[in-house]
GROMACS .gro file of C-alpha atoms in nm:
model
  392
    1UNK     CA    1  -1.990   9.720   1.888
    2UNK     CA    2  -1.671   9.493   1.790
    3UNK     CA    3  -1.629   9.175   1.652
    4UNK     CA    4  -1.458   8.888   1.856
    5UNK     CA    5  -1.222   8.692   1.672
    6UNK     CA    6  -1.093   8.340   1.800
    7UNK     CA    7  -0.837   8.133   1.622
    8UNK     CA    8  -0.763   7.808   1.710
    9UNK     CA    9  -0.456   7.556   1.609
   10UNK     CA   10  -0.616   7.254   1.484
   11UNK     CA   11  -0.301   7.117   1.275
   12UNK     CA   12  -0.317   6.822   1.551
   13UNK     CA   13  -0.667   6.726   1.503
   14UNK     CA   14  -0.677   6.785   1.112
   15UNK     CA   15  -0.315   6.565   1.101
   16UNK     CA   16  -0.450   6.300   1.339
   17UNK     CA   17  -0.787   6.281   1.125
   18UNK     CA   18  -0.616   6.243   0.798
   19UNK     CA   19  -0.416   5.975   0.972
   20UNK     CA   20  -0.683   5.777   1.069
   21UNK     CA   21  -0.828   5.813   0.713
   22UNK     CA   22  -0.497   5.678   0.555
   23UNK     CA   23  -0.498   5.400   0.799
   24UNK     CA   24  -0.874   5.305   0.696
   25UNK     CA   25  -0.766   5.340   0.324
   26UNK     CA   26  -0.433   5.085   0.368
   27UNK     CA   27  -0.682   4.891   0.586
   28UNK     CA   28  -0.945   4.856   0.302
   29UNK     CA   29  -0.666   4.827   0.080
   30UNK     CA   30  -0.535   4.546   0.274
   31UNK     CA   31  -0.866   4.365   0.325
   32UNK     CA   32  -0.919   4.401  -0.026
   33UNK     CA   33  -0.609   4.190  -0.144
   34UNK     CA   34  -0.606   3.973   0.106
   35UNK     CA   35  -0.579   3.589   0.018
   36UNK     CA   36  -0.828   3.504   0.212
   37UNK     CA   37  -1.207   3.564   0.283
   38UNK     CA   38  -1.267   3.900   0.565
   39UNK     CA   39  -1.585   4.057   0.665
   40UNK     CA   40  -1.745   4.249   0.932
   41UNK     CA   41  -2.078   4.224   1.035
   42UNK     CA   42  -2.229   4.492   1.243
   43UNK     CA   43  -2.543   4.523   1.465
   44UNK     CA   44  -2.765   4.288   1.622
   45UNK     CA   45  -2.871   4.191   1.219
   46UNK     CA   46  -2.488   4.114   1.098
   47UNK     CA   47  -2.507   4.419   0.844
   48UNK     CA   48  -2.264   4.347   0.585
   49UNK     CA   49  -2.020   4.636   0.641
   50UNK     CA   50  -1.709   4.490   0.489
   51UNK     CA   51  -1.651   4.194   0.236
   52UNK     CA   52  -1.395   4.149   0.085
   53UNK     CA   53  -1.382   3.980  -0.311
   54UNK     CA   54  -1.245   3.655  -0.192
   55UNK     CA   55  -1.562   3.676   0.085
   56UNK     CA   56  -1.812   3.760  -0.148
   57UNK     CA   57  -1.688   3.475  -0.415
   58UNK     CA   58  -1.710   3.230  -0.103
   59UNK     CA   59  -2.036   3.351  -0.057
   60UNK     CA   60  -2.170   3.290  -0.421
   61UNK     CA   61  -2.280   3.658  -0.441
   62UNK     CA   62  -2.043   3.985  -0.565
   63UNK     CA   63  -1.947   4.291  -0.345
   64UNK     CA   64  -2.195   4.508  -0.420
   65UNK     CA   65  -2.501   4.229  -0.377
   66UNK     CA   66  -2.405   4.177  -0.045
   67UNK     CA   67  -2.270   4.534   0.122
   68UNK     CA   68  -2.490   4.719   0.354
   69UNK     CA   69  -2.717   4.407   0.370
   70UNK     CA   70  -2.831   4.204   0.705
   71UNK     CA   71  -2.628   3.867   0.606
   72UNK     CA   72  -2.979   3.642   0.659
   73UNK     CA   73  -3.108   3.884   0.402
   74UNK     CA   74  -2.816   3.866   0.159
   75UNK     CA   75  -2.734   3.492   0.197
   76UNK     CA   76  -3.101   3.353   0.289
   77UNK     CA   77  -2.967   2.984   0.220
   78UNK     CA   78  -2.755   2.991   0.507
   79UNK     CA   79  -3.046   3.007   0.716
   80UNK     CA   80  -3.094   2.736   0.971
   81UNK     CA   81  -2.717   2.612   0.928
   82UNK     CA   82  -2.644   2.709   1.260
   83UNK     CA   83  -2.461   3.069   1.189
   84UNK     CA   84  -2.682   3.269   1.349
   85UNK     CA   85  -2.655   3.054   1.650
   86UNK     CA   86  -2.318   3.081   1.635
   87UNK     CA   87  -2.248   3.475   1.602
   88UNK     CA   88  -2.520   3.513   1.880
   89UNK     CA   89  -2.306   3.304   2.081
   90UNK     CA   90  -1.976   3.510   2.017
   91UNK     CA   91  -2.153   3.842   2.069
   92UNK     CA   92  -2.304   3.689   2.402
   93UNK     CA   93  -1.955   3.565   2.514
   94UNK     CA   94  -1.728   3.805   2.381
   95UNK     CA   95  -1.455   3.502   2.315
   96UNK     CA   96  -1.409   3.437   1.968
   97UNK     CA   97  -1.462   3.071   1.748
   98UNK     CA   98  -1.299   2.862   1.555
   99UNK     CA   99  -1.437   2.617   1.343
  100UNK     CA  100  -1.269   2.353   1.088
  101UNK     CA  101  -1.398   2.203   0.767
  102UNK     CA  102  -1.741   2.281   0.842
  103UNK     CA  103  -2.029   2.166   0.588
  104UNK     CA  104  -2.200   2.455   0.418
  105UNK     CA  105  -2.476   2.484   0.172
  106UNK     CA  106  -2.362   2.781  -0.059
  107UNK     CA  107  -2.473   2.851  -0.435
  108UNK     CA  108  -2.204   2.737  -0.730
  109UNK     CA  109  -2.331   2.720  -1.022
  110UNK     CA  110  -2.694   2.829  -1.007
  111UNK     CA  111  -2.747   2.550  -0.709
  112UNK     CA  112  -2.678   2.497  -0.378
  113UNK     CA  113  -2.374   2.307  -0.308
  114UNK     CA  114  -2.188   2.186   0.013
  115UNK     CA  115  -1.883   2.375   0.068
  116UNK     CA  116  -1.600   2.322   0.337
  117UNK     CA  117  -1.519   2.616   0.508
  118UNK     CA  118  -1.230   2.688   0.764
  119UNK     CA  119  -1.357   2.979   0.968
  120UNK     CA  120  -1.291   3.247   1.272
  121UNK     CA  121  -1.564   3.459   1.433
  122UNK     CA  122  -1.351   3.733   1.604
  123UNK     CA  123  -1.550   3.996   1.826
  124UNK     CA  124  -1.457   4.365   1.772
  125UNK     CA  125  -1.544   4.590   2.031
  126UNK     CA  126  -1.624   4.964   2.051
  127UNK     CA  127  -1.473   5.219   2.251
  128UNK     CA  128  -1.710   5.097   2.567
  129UNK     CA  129  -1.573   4.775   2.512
  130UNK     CA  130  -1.883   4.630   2.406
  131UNK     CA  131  -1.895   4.402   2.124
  132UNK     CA  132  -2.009   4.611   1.844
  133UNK     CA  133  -1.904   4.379   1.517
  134UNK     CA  134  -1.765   4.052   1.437
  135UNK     CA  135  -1.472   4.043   1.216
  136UNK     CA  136  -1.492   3.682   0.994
  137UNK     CA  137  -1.232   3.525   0.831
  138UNK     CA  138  -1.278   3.192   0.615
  139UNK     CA  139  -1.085   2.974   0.381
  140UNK     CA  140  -1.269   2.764   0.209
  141UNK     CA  141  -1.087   2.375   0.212
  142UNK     CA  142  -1.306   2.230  -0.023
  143UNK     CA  143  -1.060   2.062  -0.242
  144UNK     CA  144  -0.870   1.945   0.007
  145UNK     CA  145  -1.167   1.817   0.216
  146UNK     CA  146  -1.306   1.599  -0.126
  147UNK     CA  147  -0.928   1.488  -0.173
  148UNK     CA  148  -0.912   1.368   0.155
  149UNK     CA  149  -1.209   1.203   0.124
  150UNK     CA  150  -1.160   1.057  -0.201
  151UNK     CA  151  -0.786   0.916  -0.084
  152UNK     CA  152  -0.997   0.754   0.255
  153UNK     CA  153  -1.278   0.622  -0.003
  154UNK     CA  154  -0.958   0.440  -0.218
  155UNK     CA  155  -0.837   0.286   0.116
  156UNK     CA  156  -1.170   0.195   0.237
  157UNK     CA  157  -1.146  -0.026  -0.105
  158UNK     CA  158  -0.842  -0.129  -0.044
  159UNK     CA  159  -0.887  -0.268   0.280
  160UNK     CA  160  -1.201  -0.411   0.145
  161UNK     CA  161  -1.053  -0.566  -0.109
  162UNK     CA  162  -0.725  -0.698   0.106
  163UNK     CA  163  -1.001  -0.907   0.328
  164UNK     CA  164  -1.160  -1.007   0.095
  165UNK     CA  165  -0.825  -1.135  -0.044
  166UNK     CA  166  -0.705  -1.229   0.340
  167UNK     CA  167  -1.032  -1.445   0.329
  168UNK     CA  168  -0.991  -1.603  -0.037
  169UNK     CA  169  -0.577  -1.709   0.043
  170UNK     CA  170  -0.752  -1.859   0.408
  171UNK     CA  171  -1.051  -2.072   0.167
  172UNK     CA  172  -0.755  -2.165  -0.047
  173UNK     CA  173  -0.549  -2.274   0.210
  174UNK     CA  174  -0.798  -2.486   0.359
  175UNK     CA  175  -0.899  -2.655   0.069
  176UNK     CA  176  -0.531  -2.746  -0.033
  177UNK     CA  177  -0.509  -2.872   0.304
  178UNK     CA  178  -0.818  -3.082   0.316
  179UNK     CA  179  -0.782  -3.191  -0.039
  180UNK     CA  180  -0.436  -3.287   0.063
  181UNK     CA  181  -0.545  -3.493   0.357
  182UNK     CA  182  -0.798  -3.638   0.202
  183UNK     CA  183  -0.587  -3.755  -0.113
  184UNK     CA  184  -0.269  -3.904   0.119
  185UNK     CA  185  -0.536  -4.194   0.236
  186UNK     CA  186  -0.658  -4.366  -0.066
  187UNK     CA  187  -0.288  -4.296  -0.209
  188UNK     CA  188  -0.121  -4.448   0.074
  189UNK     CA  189  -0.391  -4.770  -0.002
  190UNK     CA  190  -0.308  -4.797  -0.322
  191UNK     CA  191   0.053  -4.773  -0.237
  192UNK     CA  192   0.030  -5.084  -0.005
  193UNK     CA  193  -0.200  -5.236  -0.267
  194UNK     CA  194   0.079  -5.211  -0.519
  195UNK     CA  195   0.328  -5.397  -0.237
  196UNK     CA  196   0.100  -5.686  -0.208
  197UNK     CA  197   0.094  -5.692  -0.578
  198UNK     CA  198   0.486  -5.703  -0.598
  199UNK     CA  199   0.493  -5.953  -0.288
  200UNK     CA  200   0.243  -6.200  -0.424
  201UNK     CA  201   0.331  -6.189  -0.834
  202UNK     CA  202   0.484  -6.516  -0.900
  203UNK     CA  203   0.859  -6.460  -1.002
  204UNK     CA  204   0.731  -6.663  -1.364
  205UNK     CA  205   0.484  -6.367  -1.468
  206UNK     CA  206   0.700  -6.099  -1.405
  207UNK     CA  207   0.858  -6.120  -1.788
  208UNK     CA  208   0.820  -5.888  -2.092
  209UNK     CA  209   0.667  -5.520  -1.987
  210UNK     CA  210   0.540  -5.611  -1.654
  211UNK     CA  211   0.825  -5.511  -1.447
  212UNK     CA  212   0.819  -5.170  -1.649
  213UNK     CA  213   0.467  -5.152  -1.576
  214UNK     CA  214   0.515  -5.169  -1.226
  215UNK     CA  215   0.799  -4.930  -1.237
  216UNK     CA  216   0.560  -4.643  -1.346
  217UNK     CA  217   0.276  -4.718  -1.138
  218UNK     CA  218   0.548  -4.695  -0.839
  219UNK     CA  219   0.686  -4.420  -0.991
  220UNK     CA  220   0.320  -4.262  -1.043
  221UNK     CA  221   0.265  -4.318  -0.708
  222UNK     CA  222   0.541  -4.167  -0.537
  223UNK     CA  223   0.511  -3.838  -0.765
  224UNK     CA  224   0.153  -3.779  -0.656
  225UNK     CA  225   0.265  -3.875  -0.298
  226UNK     CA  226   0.515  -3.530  -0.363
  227UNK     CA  227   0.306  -3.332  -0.509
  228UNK     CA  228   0.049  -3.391  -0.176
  229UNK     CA  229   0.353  -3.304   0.066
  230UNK     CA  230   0.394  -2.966  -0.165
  231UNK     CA  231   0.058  -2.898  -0.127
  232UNK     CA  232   0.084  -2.916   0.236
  233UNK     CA  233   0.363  -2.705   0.251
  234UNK     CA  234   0.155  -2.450   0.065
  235UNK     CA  235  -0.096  -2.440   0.360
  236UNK     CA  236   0.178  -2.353   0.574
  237UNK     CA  237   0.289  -2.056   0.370
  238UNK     CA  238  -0.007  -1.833   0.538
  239UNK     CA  239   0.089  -1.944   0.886
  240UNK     CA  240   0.512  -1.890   0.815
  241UNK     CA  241   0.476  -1.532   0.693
  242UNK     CA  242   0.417  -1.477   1.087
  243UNK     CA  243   0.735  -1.646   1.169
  244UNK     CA  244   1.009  -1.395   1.327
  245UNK     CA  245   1.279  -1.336   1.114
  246UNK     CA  246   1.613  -1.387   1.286
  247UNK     CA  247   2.010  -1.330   1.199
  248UNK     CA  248   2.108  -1.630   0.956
  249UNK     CA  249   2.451  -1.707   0.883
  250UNK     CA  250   2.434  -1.822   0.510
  251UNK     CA  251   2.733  -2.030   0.472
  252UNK     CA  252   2.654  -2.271   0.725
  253UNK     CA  253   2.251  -2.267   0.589
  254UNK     CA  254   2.365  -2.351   0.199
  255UNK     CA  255   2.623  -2.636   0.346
  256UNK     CA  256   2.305  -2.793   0.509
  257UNK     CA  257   2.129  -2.766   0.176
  258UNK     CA  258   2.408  -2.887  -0.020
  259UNK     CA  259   2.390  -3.217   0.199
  260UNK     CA  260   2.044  -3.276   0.156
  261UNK     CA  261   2.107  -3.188  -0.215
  262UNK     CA  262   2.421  -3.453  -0.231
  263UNK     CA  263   2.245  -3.766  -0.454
  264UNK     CA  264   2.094  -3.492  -0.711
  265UNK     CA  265   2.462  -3.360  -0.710
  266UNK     CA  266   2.580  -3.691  -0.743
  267UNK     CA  267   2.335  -3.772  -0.985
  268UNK     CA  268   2.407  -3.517  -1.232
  269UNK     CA  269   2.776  -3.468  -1.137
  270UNK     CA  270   2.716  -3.090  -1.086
  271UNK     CA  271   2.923  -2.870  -0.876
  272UNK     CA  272   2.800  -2.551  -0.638
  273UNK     CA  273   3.014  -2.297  -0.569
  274UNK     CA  274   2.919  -2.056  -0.280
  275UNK     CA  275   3.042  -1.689  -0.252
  276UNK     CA  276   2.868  -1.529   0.045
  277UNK     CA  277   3.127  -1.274   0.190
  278UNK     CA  278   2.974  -1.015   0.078
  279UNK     CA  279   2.661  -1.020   0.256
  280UNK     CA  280   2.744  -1.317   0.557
  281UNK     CA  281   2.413  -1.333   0.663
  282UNK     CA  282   2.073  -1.215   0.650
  283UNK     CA  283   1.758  -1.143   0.899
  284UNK     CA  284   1.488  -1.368   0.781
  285UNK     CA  285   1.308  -1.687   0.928
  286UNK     CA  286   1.555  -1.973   0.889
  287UNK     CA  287   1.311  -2.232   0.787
  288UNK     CA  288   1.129  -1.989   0.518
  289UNK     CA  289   1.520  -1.900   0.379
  290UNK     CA  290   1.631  -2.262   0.376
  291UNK     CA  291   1.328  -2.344   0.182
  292UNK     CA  292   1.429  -2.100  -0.095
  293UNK     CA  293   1.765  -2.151  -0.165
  294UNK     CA  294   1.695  -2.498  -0.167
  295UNK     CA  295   1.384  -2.463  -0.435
  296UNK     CA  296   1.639  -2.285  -0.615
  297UNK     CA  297   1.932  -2.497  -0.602
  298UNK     CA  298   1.718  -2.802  -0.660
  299UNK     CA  299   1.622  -2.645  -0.998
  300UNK     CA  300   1.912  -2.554  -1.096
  301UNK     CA  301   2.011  -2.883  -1.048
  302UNK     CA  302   1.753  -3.084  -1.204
  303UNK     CA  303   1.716  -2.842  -1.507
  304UNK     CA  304   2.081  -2.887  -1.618
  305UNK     CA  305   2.159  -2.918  -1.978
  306UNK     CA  306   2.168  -3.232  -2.112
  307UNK     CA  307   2.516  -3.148  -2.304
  308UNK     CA  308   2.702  -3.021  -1.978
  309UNK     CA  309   2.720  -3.105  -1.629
  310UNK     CA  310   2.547  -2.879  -1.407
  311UNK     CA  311   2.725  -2.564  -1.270
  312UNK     CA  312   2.584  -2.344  -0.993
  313UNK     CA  313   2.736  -2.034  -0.833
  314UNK     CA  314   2.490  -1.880  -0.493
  315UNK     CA  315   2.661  -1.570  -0.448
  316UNK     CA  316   2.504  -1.270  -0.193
  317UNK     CA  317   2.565  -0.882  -0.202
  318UNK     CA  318   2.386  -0.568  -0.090
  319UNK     CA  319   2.172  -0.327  -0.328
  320UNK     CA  320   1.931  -0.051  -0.241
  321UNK     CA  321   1.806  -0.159   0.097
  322UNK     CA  322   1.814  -0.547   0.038
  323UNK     CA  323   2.029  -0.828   0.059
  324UNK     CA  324   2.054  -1.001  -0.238
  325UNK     CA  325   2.104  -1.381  -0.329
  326UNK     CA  326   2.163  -1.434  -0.655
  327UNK     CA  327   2.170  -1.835  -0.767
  328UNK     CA  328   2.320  -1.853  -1.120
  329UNK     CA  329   2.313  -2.199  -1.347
  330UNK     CA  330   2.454  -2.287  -1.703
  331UNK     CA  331   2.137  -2.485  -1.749
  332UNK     CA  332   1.878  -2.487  -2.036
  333UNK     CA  333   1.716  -2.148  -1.976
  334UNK     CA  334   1.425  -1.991  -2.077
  335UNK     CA  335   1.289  -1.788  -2.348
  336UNK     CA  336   1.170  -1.447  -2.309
  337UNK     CA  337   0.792  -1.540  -2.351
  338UNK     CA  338   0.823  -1.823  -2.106
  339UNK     CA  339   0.935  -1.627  -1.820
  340UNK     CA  340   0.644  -1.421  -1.706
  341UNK     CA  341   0.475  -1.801  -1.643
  342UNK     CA  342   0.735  -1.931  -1.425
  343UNK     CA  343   0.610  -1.827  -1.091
  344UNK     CA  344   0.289  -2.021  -1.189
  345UNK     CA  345   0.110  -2.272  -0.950
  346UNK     CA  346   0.151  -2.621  -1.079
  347UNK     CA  347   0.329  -2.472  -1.404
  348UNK     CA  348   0.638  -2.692  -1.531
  349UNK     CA  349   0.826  -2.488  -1.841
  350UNK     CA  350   1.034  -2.824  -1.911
  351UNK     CA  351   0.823  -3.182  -1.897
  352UNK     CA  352   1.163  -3.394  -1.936
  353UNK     CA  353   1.201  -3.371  -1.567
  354UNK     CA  354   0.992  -3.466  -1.239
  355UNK     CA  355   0.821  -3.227  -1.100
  356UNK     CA  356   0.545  -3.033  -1.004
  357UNK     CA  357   0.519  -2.674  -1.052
  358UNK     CA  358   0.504  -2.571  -0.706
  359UNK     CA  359   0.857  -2.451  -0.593
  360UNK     CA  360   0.909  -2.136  -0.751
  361UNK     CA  361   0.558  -2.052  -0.660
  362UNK     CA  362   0.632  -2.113  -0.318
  363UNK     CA  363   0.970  -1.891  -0.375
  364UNK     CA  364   0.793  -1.618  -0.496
  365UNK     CA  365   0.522  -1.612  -0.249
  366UNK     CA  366   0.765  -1.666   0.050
  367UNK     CA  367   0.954  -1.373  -0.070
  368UNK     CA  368   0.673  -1.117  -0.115
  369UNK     CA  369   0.505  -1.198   0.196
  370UNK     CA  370   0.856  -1.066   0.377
  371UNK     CA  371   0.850  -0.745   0.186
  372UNK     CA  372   1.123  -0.854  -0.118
  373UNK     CA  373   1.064  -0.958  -0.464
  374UNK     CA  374   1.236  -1.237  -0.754
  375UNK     CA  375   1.351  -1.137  -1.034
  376UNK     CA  376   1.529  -1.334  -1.322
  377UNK     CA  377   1.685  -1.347  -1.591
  378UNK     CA  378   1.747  -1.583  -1.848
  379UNK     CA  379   1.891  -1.720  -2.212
  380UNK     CA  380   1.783  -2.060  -2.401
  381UNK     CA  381   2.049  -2.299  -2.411
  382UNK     CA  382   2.262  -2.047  -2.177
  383UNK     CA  383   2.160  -2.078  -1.846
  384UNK     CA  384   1.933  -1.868  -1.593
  385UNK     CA  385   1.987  -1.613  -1.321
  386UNK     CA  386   1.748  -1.569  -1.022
  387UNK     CA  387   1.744  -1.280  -0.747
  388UNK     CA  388   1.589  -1.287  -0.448
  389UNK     CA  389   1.542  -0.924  -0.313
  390UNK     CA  390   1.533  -0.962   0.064
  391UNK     CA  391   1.477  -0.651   0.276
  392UNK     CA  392   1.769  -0.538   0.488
   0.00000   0.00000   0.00000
């Protein structure tokens, strides 16, 4: 009788084993601190086999609640919100799926909440090539969902709120216009009205404060007949922000202004000096710019001090994006206090002076429909300083 010994090298296996067990251990490692939410559920019931913190915080639940558990059984609330359908479906096709923001009912807080989740479903397959687990992987985009939503909700108001405005200018517009219309009639009447007056008054009653009389009705009558034409032109605003905006020479524009604005120069014996080399010309609609330079020049004009003949220097230049005309006066100015009121509909700073409170309104509003902006500045008893912003 003897005994049989065998030996047998097994450094391979024994190596190859503690491999694989290193591997696991840098792979558990790994899952462990990875940013985002891993799992693997096994078997025809989704055990729980690996979940990782960031997976089980997603989930409501810790580690250890949820490990070694069928997932229905250790999330019951996800029942019936389509994830069983949808592993079924991955282990039946073998092709893996991708979903984005998707709505799900998860516990925060000791209730159920809806949660945003960003998720893969990726099969993992055993050595038959069968699909044995399903590795998950989820971030959860809930912030980023309710900011998104919150932003869309502001704009939603916004646009609400820009029709409703849209619809309030287009009321407005109409009114001015029929109340316009409907004003130039019974104006024009008592315009001819006052002719006949003048034609039949017998030259012998016309003495004492008659004639003066009949100066300021005239003179009544022919201001209201402005202020009409200025409320027309307001109705027109709406339909000129539309207008293309085309290359405008500005020397040539001002010297057509300046000839309309020849008796008023007369008048007050005011000089305008023009400097435009700077910026030649600009891209805006011609009608819409001639209309503002000569609101502006007008004023400058008409507000002059009373101790100085008017001065007025239209210079242009660019400055962060825009072209810039700039119409400067040595007139009466304004105080600080006054100026946030000077854009005003029908609001007239200085009474001395005819007028009607519409033509820096109309500036301004010309201006900002084209994307630029006003700005002034101005000293009592100095002068004032206007700049109209006008994108490049």
């Amino acid at each position: 009788m003897g005994v049989s010994i065998f030996a047998y090298d097994v450094t391979e296996q024994v190596r190859a084993r503690q491999q694989r067990e290193i591997q696991q251990l840098q792979l558990a490692e790994l899952f462990e601190q990875a940013p985002v939410a891993i799992a693997i559920l096994r078997g025809e019931k989704y055990v729980i086999e690996v979940a990782n913190p960031p997976m089980a915080e997603l989930w409501g639940r810790t580690p250890a609640e949820v490990l070694g558990r069928p997932l229905l059984d250790a999330l019951p609330e996800v029942r019936g919100q389509g994830f069983q359908e949808l592993l079924d479906g991955v282990v039946t096709s073998g092709e893996a799926f991708v979903a984005q923001e998707v709505p799900t009912r998860l516990p925060r807080g000791g209730e159920l909440a809806t949660v945003y989740v960003n998720f893969v479903y990726h099969p993992l397959r055993d050595e038959r090539g069968n699909v044995s687990s399903i590795g998950a992987v989820a971030i959860d985009v809930t912030e980023q969902v309710r900011a998104r939503q919150a932003v869309a909700s502001v704009n939603d108001r916004l646009t609400a709120t820009n029709e409703q405005l849209t619809r309030t200018n287009v009321d407005l517009d109409n009114f001015i216009y029929t109340a316009s219309h409907d004003l130039r009639a019974p104006i024009i009447n008592i315009e001819g009205l006052l002719a006949l007056l003048q034609d039949e008054w017998p030259a012998e009653s016309r003495v004492g404060d008659v004639p003066y009389i009949m100066g300021l009705m005239h003179g009544a009558v022919e201001r209201f007949k402005d202020t009409i034409d200025q409320l027309t032109d307001l109705t027109k605003l709406q339909r000129a922000h539309a207008e293309p905006a085309t290359d405008v020479p500005l020397a040539p524009m001002v010297a057509a202004v300046e000839l309309d604005l020849q008796p008023l120069i007369t008048q007050t014996g005011g000089r305008v000096q023009v400097d435009v080399a700077a910026c030649p010309s600009v891209s805006f609609s011609p009608k819409n710019l001639r209309s503002v330079v000569y609101n502006l020049l007008s004023n400058a004009l008409k507000y002059h001090h009373p101790d100085r003949p008017p001065l007025v220097r239209l210079t242009s230049h660019a400055e962060n994006g825009y072209t810039v005309l700039a119409v400067h006066d040595n007139g009466l100015g304004l105080a600080p206090e006054q100026q946030p009121e000077l854009f005003n509909l029908f609001r007239r700073l200085h009474t001395h002076v005819e007028g009607s409170g519409v033509g820096l309104y109309m500036v301004k509003r010309i201006v900002e429909n084209a994307g630029g902006k006003v700005t002034v500045r101005s000293e009592p008893g100095v002068g004032s300083s206007f700049s109209v912003h006008l994108p490049r």
